[in-house]
Amino acid sequence: MDPVLLIAVLSILIGAVIALAFFGNYFRKRSSEIQSISQPELQSDPKKQPSKPHQTKKSHAKPHSHTSDKDQNKKHHPLDVNTLKGHGDAVTGLCFSSDGRSLATACADGVLRIFKLDDASSKSFKFLRINLPVGGHPVAVSFSDDGLSLVAASQSLSGSSLYMYGVEKPKTSEEVKQQPKLPLPEIKWEHHKVHEKLGILTLSGTTASYGSADGSTIVASCSEGTDIILWHGKTGKILGHVDTNQLKNTMAALSPNGRFLAAAAFTADVKVWEIVYSKDGSVKEVSKAMQLKGHKSAVTWLCFTPNSEQIITASKDGSIRIWNINVRYHMDEDPKTLKVFPIPLDLGGATVQYDRLSLSPDGKILAATHGTTLQWLCVETGKLLDTADKAHEGDITCIAWAPKTIPMGDEKVLVLATSSIDKKVKLWAAPSLPAP
């Protein structure tokens, strides 16, 4: 064989062997990579290895195991009694009926719910569902007359609306027997584009019992502007109208006896009006009564004491004040500051303030919120009784005490309700007061 041809054949064979070895190694490497991608659990990743399905379930079952932040939020505070679920969106408002056995909620999903609280520790609660007209989102609620009538404030693109839902009570015991269950509430009156299309911030309702008042339910709607309207709960008639003239309102509240209306607004002063009643029991007028002057910054919230003779205010100046409004203001006697307490919040240098206040029906415990934090204070001393740092998974939108004790197992307790943007309503027991 020609030596040149032999060399050429050998060169081709050697090149083929080298190429085969190279491509064989390449395809083996690609096959390994493809296999590792399709079966990642076979990779020995030390960070992922401990999180096996059966171990995760087992760890959740242990009360003291290390869990995620979300699971830690679910751990119960000692005063956390129960959670009312079933809301489809942020819960924007709540209120108790006068007997404390019904709790109404307003939800951004367009539904009002009335829960029956036969036992605060119950595993489930029956509730009545009321769908608002399409396009409206409820922002506040207030009971009218009894646990079967409800006034709701709704916000839509065209402005604010008020609806009163009620049911006709059976007139005789025979009619009661014939009704297997109560009929659904119907709209008894409604008003649209109230407050000149501005949004409604709060609704405050109470039974007018002061002086010659006839015992009707009155409701105050506070707009985000500067006006407040007083309504007759049963008929929807406008009873009065006031203007705070303080740039923009924050909230308004009626005294428990229906004598006073007070508003917190953009300024540090709180304006108070008196609701004057005629001899026939109807509202005659709403007249300016007094101003509470003493805070150095805007008042964020206020509430009346059960006897309607004092007002508690919280301000951005970091203080809580208790005012005596049982004065002869007709003779220019000014309301007096009875007590001043610092707000016991540590916000790391940020402005110390409370978003909302609610006073227990015995007047001894003040509940207050800031963001997701809930606190209980002793009204007598101003001392902090307890704190729930993460009472909800989102900002608290509303708080209210039940006006009477509610059964919880074999005992009756004072109950506070809180709502939040986290779609939940929680029930809390009152903390113990220090021994005198």
XYZ file of C-alpha atoms in Angstrom:
436
model
C 0.000 0.000 0.000
C 1.133 3.437 -0.811
C 2.742 4.969 2.324
C 0.953 8.285 1.713
C -2.445 6.588 1.523
C -1.686 4.625 4.735
C -0.843 7.801 6.639
C -4.076 9.434 5.405
C -6.203 6.459 6.535
C -4.552 6.415 9.986
C -5.086 10.138 10.379
C -8.796 9.770 9.587
C -9.184 6.903 12.084
C -7.387 8.789 14.877
C -9.538 11.900 14.205
C -12.698 9.804 14.312
C -11.717 8.273 17.688
C -10.949 11.727 19.154
C -14.245 13.173 17.846
C -16.226 10.211 19.182
C -14.653 10.552 22.617
C -15.364 14.321 22.699
C -18.997 14.104 21.630
C -19.643 11.108 23.890
C -18.471 13.080 26.924
C -20.578 16.100 25.825
C -23.810 14.110 25.451
C -23.253 12.342 28.781
C -22.919 15.768 30.483
C -26.098 17.127 28.813
C -28.022 14.013 29.804
C -26.959 14.534 33.407
C -28.037 18.187 33.307
C -31.435 17.333 31.827
C -31.992 14.686 34.471
C -31.084 17.080 37.292
C -33.539 19.696 35.993
C -36.418 17.217 35.673
C -35.767 15.795 39.162
C -34.580 18.712 41.349
C -35.487 16.910 44.581
C -32.584 14.524 43.949
C -30.175 17.436 44.352
C -28.537 17.557 47.761
C -29.405 21.218 48.568
C -28.769 21.619 52.312
C -31.159 24.594 52.469
C -34.099 22.689 51.025
C -33.432 19.249 52.419
C -35.174 19.655 55.833
C -38.500 20.827 54.353
C -40.070 17.428 53.711
C -43.872 17.215 53.500
C -44.359 14.952 56.504
C -41.973 17.022 58.626
C -43.853 20.243 57.813
C -47.190 18.782 58.915
C -45.608 17.446 62.068
C -44.026 20.798 62.941
C -47.364 22.621 62.576
C -48.904 20.237 65.068
C -46.409 21.270 67.743
C -47.423 24.447 69.579
C -43.848 25.498 70.270
C -42.340 24.739 66.843
C -40.693 27.379 64.696
C -43.231 28.486 62.091
C -43.515 31.199 59.477
C -44.547 34.808 60.236
C -48.046 34.068 58.956
C -48.378 31.150 61.348
C -47.051 33.241 64.233
C -49.780 35.812 63.567
C -52.341 33.036 63.998
C -51.181 32.321 67.542
C -53.822 33.426 70.007
C -53.341 36.350 72.349
C -54.685 35.432 75.819
C -57.598 37.872 75.343
C -58.373 36.681 71.796
C -61.721 34.914 72.174
C -62.856 34.205 68.620
C -62.715 35.161 64.949
C -65.739 35.782 62.722
C -64.900 34.573 59.236
C -66.745 34.601 55.942
C -66.062 38.140 54.740
C -64.925 38.382 51.134
C -62.979 41.638 51.436
C -61.841 44.266 53.923
C -64.272 44.785 56.821
C -64.882 48.532 56.954
C -67.248 48.911 59.904
C -69.069 47.164 62.728
C -71.534 47.843 65.533
C -73.395 45.983 68.279
C -77.124 45.946 68.900
C -78.328 47.451 72.197
C -78.540 44.013 73.864
C -75.083 42.994 72.642
C -76.378 39.785 71.067
C -76.120 40.933 67.435
C -73.022 42.244 65.671
C -73.396 43.932 62.276
C -70.483 44.300 59.876
C -69.923 46.279 56.686
C -67.657 44.672 54.115
C -66.086 45.940 50.907
C -67.534 42.903 49.114
C -70.852 44.793 49.094
C -72.499 42.757 51.846
C -73.827 43.574 55.323
C -73.747 40.703 57.807
C -75.557 40.435 61.129
C -73.984 37.795 63.385
C -75.847 36.225 66.305
C -73.577 36.047 69.356
C -75.301 33.527 71.602
C -71.909 32.451 72.929
C -68.703 34.378 72.225
C -66.674 31.154 72.332
C -68.868 29.294 69.821
C -67.130 27.423 66.991
C -69.461 28.958 64.421
C -71.937 31.834 64.275
C -75.167 32.151 62.374
C -75.444 35.344 60.378
C -77.925 37.173 58.189
C -76.606 38.333 54.828
C -77.842 41.590 53.249
C -76.640 42.499 49.758
C -76.413 46.210 49.069
C -77.617 47.539 45.691
C -75.104 46.863 42.922
C -72.254 49.357 42.714
C -72.259 50.352 46.363
C -69.635 49.461 48.931
C -70.697 49.684 52.602
C -68.371 51.796 54.746
C -70.230 52.057 58.082
C -73.210 50.584 59.946
C -75.377 51.485 62.924
C -78.339 49.678 64.476
C -81.647 51.518 64.540
C -84.270 50.893 67.252
C -83.437 47.215 67.737
C -81.384 44.331 66.420
C -83.612 43.998 63.345
C -83.149 47.482 61.865
C -79.858 48.641 60.426
C -78.635 51.890 58.875
C -75.769 51.487 56.409
C -73.593 54.037 54.650
C -72.514 53.115 51.129
C -69.975 54.630 48.758
C -70.223 54.483 44.956
C -68.954 56.442 41.956
C -71.970 58.753 42.168
C -71.414 59.593 45.859
C -72.592 58.407 49.259
C -75.908 56.758 50.069
C -77.744 55.809 53.258
C -80.028 52.785 53.522
C -82.183 51.622 56.408
C -82.955 47.916 56.387
C -85.727 46.609 58.614
C -88.228 43.812 59.066
C -91.809 43.940 60.206
C -92.237 42.341 63.607
C -95.047 39.782 63.988
C -97.945 41.529 65.749
C -99.385 38.481 67.511
C -98.082 35.257 68.995
C -100.038 33.390 66.329
C -98.076 35.162 63.597
C -94.864 34.203 65.362
C -95.860 30.526 65.234
C -96.724 30.777 61.539
C -93.287 32.199 60.674
C -90.666 29.417 60.721
C -87.970 32.098 60.489
C -87.757 35.866 60.324
C -88.258 37.475 56.912
C -85.300 39.094 55.197
C -84.814 42.804 55.930
C -86.036 45.226 53.273
C -85.056 48.795 52.490
C -87.384 51.046 54.505
C -85.810 54.336 53.436
C -82.841 55.498 51.406
C -81.036 58.737 50.547
C -78.540 59.234 47.740
C -75.799 61.773 47.071
C -75.832 62.884 50.685
C -73.106 65.237 51.909
C -72.829 66.702 48.406
C -71.354 63.463 47.036
C -68.537 63.401 49.625
C -67.678 60.137 51.345
C -69.080 59.184 54.755
C -66.418 58.495 57.374
C -68.463 57.359 60.371
C -72.002 56.582 61.506
C -72.921 57.032 65.166
C -76.310 55.933 66.467
C -77.939 56.062 69.893
C -81.313 56.079 71.623
C -82.375 59.624 72.494
C -83.229 59.471 76.195
C -82.178 62.892 77.477
C -84.773 65.304 78.773
C -88.006 65.204 76.797
C -86.601 63.006 74.013
C -89.072 60.370 72.835
C -86.665 57.427 72.852
C -86.210 57.271 69.088
C -82.930 56.240 67.538
C -80.916 59.108 66.078
C -77.959 58.616 63.741
C -75.167 61.067 62.879
C -73.346 60.704 59.566
C -69.963 62.419 59.358
C -68.625 63.325 55.924
C -65.019 63.656 54.832
C -65.766 67.325 54.241
C -66.884 69.548 57.127
C -70.583 68.717 57.469
C -72.420 66.337 59.802
C -76.080 65.366 59.361
C -78.398 64.110 62.099
C -81.029 61.584 60.950
C -84.107 59.985 62.466
C -83.285 56.280 62.478
C -86.772 54.955 61.768
C -88.061 57.494 59.228
C -84.857 58.749 57.591
C -85.898 62.361 58.202
C -83.094 64.931 58.534
C -83.204 66.325 62.075
C -80.275 68.703 61.941
C -77.166 69.766 60.102
C -73.898 71.216 61.441
C -70.647 72.406 59.878
C -67.379 71.989 61.766
C -65.580 74.631 59.647
C -62.316 72.789 60.322
C -61.070 71.992 56.789
C -61.974 68.295 56.990
C -63.595 65.947 59.477
C -62.068 62.851 61.031
C -65.082 61.419 62.871
C -68.168 62.313 64.909
C -69.951 60.667 67.838
C -73.226 61.007 69.709
C -73.381 60.822 73.505
C -75.147 57.688 74.804
C -78.161 59.692 76.007
C -78.499 61.586 72.718
C -77.809 65.015 74.231
C -74.458 65.893 72.634
C -72.762 65.586 69.256
C -68.966 65.940 69.162
C -66.560 65.965 66.229
C -62.825 65.459 65.762
C -61.469 67.293 62.739
C -58.297 68.735 61.235
C -57.541 71.059 64.162
C -56.622 70.503 67.812
C -60.002 71.715 69.078
C -63.074 69.520 69.499
C -66.441 71.104 68.825
C -69.502 69.978 70.769
C -73.162 70.669 69.933
C -76.271 70.091 72.034
C -79.309 68.384 70.538
C -82.328 70.262 71.881
C -85.651 68.388 72.131
C -89.191 69.774 71.987
C -91.906 68.922 74.504
C -93.335 66.355 72.101
C -89.996 64.498 72.131
C -88.835 65.450 68.643
C -85.551 67.203 67.859
C -86.007 70.970 67.901
C -82.514 72.083 66.902
C -78.810 71.299 67.092
C -76.994 74.247 68.659
C -73.337 74.958 69.341
C -72.466 74.220 72.956
C -68.724 74.313 73.652
C -65.189 73.640 72.425
C -62.562 71.442 74.036
C -59.286 73.350 73.908
C -56.017 71.986 75.236
C -54.449 69.617 72.744
C -51.448 70.909 70.805
C -52.135 68.926 67.639
C -55.057 67.394 65.743
C -57.437 65.140 67.647
C -57.578 61.732 65.945
C -60.527 60.176 67.820
C -62.929 60.701 70.709
C -65.565 58.832 72.692
C -68.114 59.640 75.377
C -68.280 58.038 78.821
C -71.414 55.948 79.528
C -72.984 58.736 81.624
C -72.574 61.222 78.722
C -70.856 63.713 81.065
C -67.257 63.240 79.924
C -65.360 62.963 76.648
C -62.076 61.119 76.101
C -59.861 62.415 73.274
C -56.637 61.162 71.670
C -54.358 63.510 69.780
C -51.309 63.565 67.538
C -49.570 65.429 70.360
C -49.146 62.004 71.989
C -51.651 62.485 74.788
C -55.080 61.337 75.948
C -57.348 63.801 77.721
C -60.500 63.260 79.765
C -62.859 66.250 79.753
C -65.777 67.160 81.984
C -68.542 68.524 79.737
C -71.199 68.569 82.444
C -70.846 72.333 82.781
C -73.171 75.340 82.573
C -71.982 76.363 79.142
C -75.037 78.628 78.784
C -73.345 80.758 81.450
C -69.982 80.609 79.621
C -68.592 77.935 81.935
C -65.829 76.139 80.059
C -65.363 72.366 79.986
C -62.514 71.237 82.232
C -59.643 68.831 81.648
C -59.836 66.175 84.358
C -56.863 64.004 83.396
C -54.017 63.908 80.879
C -52.203 60.652 80.045
C -49.316 59.944 77.639
C -50.115 57.447 74.886
C -48.103 54.306 75.801
C -46.826 53.500 72.312
C -43.207 53.081 71.228
C -43.067 53.869 67.515
C -39.345 54.435 67.227
C -39.466 58.200 66.921
C -42.579 58.366 64.732
C -45.607 60.431 65.756
C -47.300 58.703 68.675
C -51.048 58.613 68.110
C -54.108 56.393 68.348
C -56.301 55.778 65.308
C -59.442 54.731 67.202
C -60.866 54.609 70.708
C -63.721 52.715 72.369
C -64.745 52.797 76.024
C -66.106 49.749 77.837
C -69.754 49.962 78.981
C -68.670 50.208 82.629
C -66.396 53.140 81.741
C -63.294 51.513 83.212
C -61.307 50.230 80.211
C -60.289 52.215 77.136
C -59.486 50.206 74.011
C -57.272 51.949 71.465
C -55.626 51.044 68.162
C -52.702 52.076 66.009
C -52.273 50.208 62.724
C -52.398 46.518 63.660
C -51.746 47.165 67.354
C -54.524 46.941 69.946
C -54.123 48.222 73.512
C -56.236 48.316 76.661
C -55.791 51.131 79.190
C -57.132 51.746 82.681
C -59.253 54.902 82.530
C -58.659 55.690 86.203
C -54.854 55.658 86.061
C -53.969 55.723 82.363
C -51.813 52.640 82.889
C -51.446 50.088 80.107
C -53.339 46.877 80.922
C -52.397 44.765 77.897
C -51.191 44.947 74.292
C -51.780 42.811 71.201
C -48.995 43.906 68.842
C -50.403 42.106 65.817
C -54.074 41.904 66.652
C -54.807 41.572 62.921
C -52.778 40.856 59.804
C -53.753 44.265 58.420
C -54.687 47.694 59.770
C -57.626 47.753 62.173
C -60.581 49.639 60.664
C -63.097 49.724 63.518
C -63.492 48.788 67.195
C -66.536 48.614 69.465
C -67.447 47.205 72.869
C -70.626 45.212 73.293
C -72.945 47.375 75.438
C -73.676 44.414 77.720
C -71.831 41.283 78.798
C -72.002 38.305 76.447
C -72.122 34.608 77.428
C -68.827 32.784 76.986
C -69.129 29.219 78.131
C -70.378 29.232 81.717
C -69.674 32.914 82.354
C -70.538 36.341 81.001
C -67.777 38.689 79.872
C -67.263 42.146 78.430
C -66.389 41.720 74.749
C -64.583 44.032 72.344
C -64.951 43.548 68.570
C -62.319 44.650 66.056
C -62.433 44.649 62.253
C -59.608 44.875 59.750
C -58.614 44.999 56.117
C -57.526 41.365 56.603
C -61.194 40.300 56.054
C -61.648 39.261 59.686
C -63.578 40.371 62.753
C -62.156 39.361 66.123
C -63.738 39.161 69.557
C -61.616 40.010 72.608
C -62.271 39.564 76.312
C -61.649 42.484 78.628
C -58.359 42.398 80.579
C -58.330 42.265 84.358
C -58.144 45.562 86.200
C -55.509 46.069 88.911
C -56.680 45.694 92.489
C -57.587 49.032 94.109
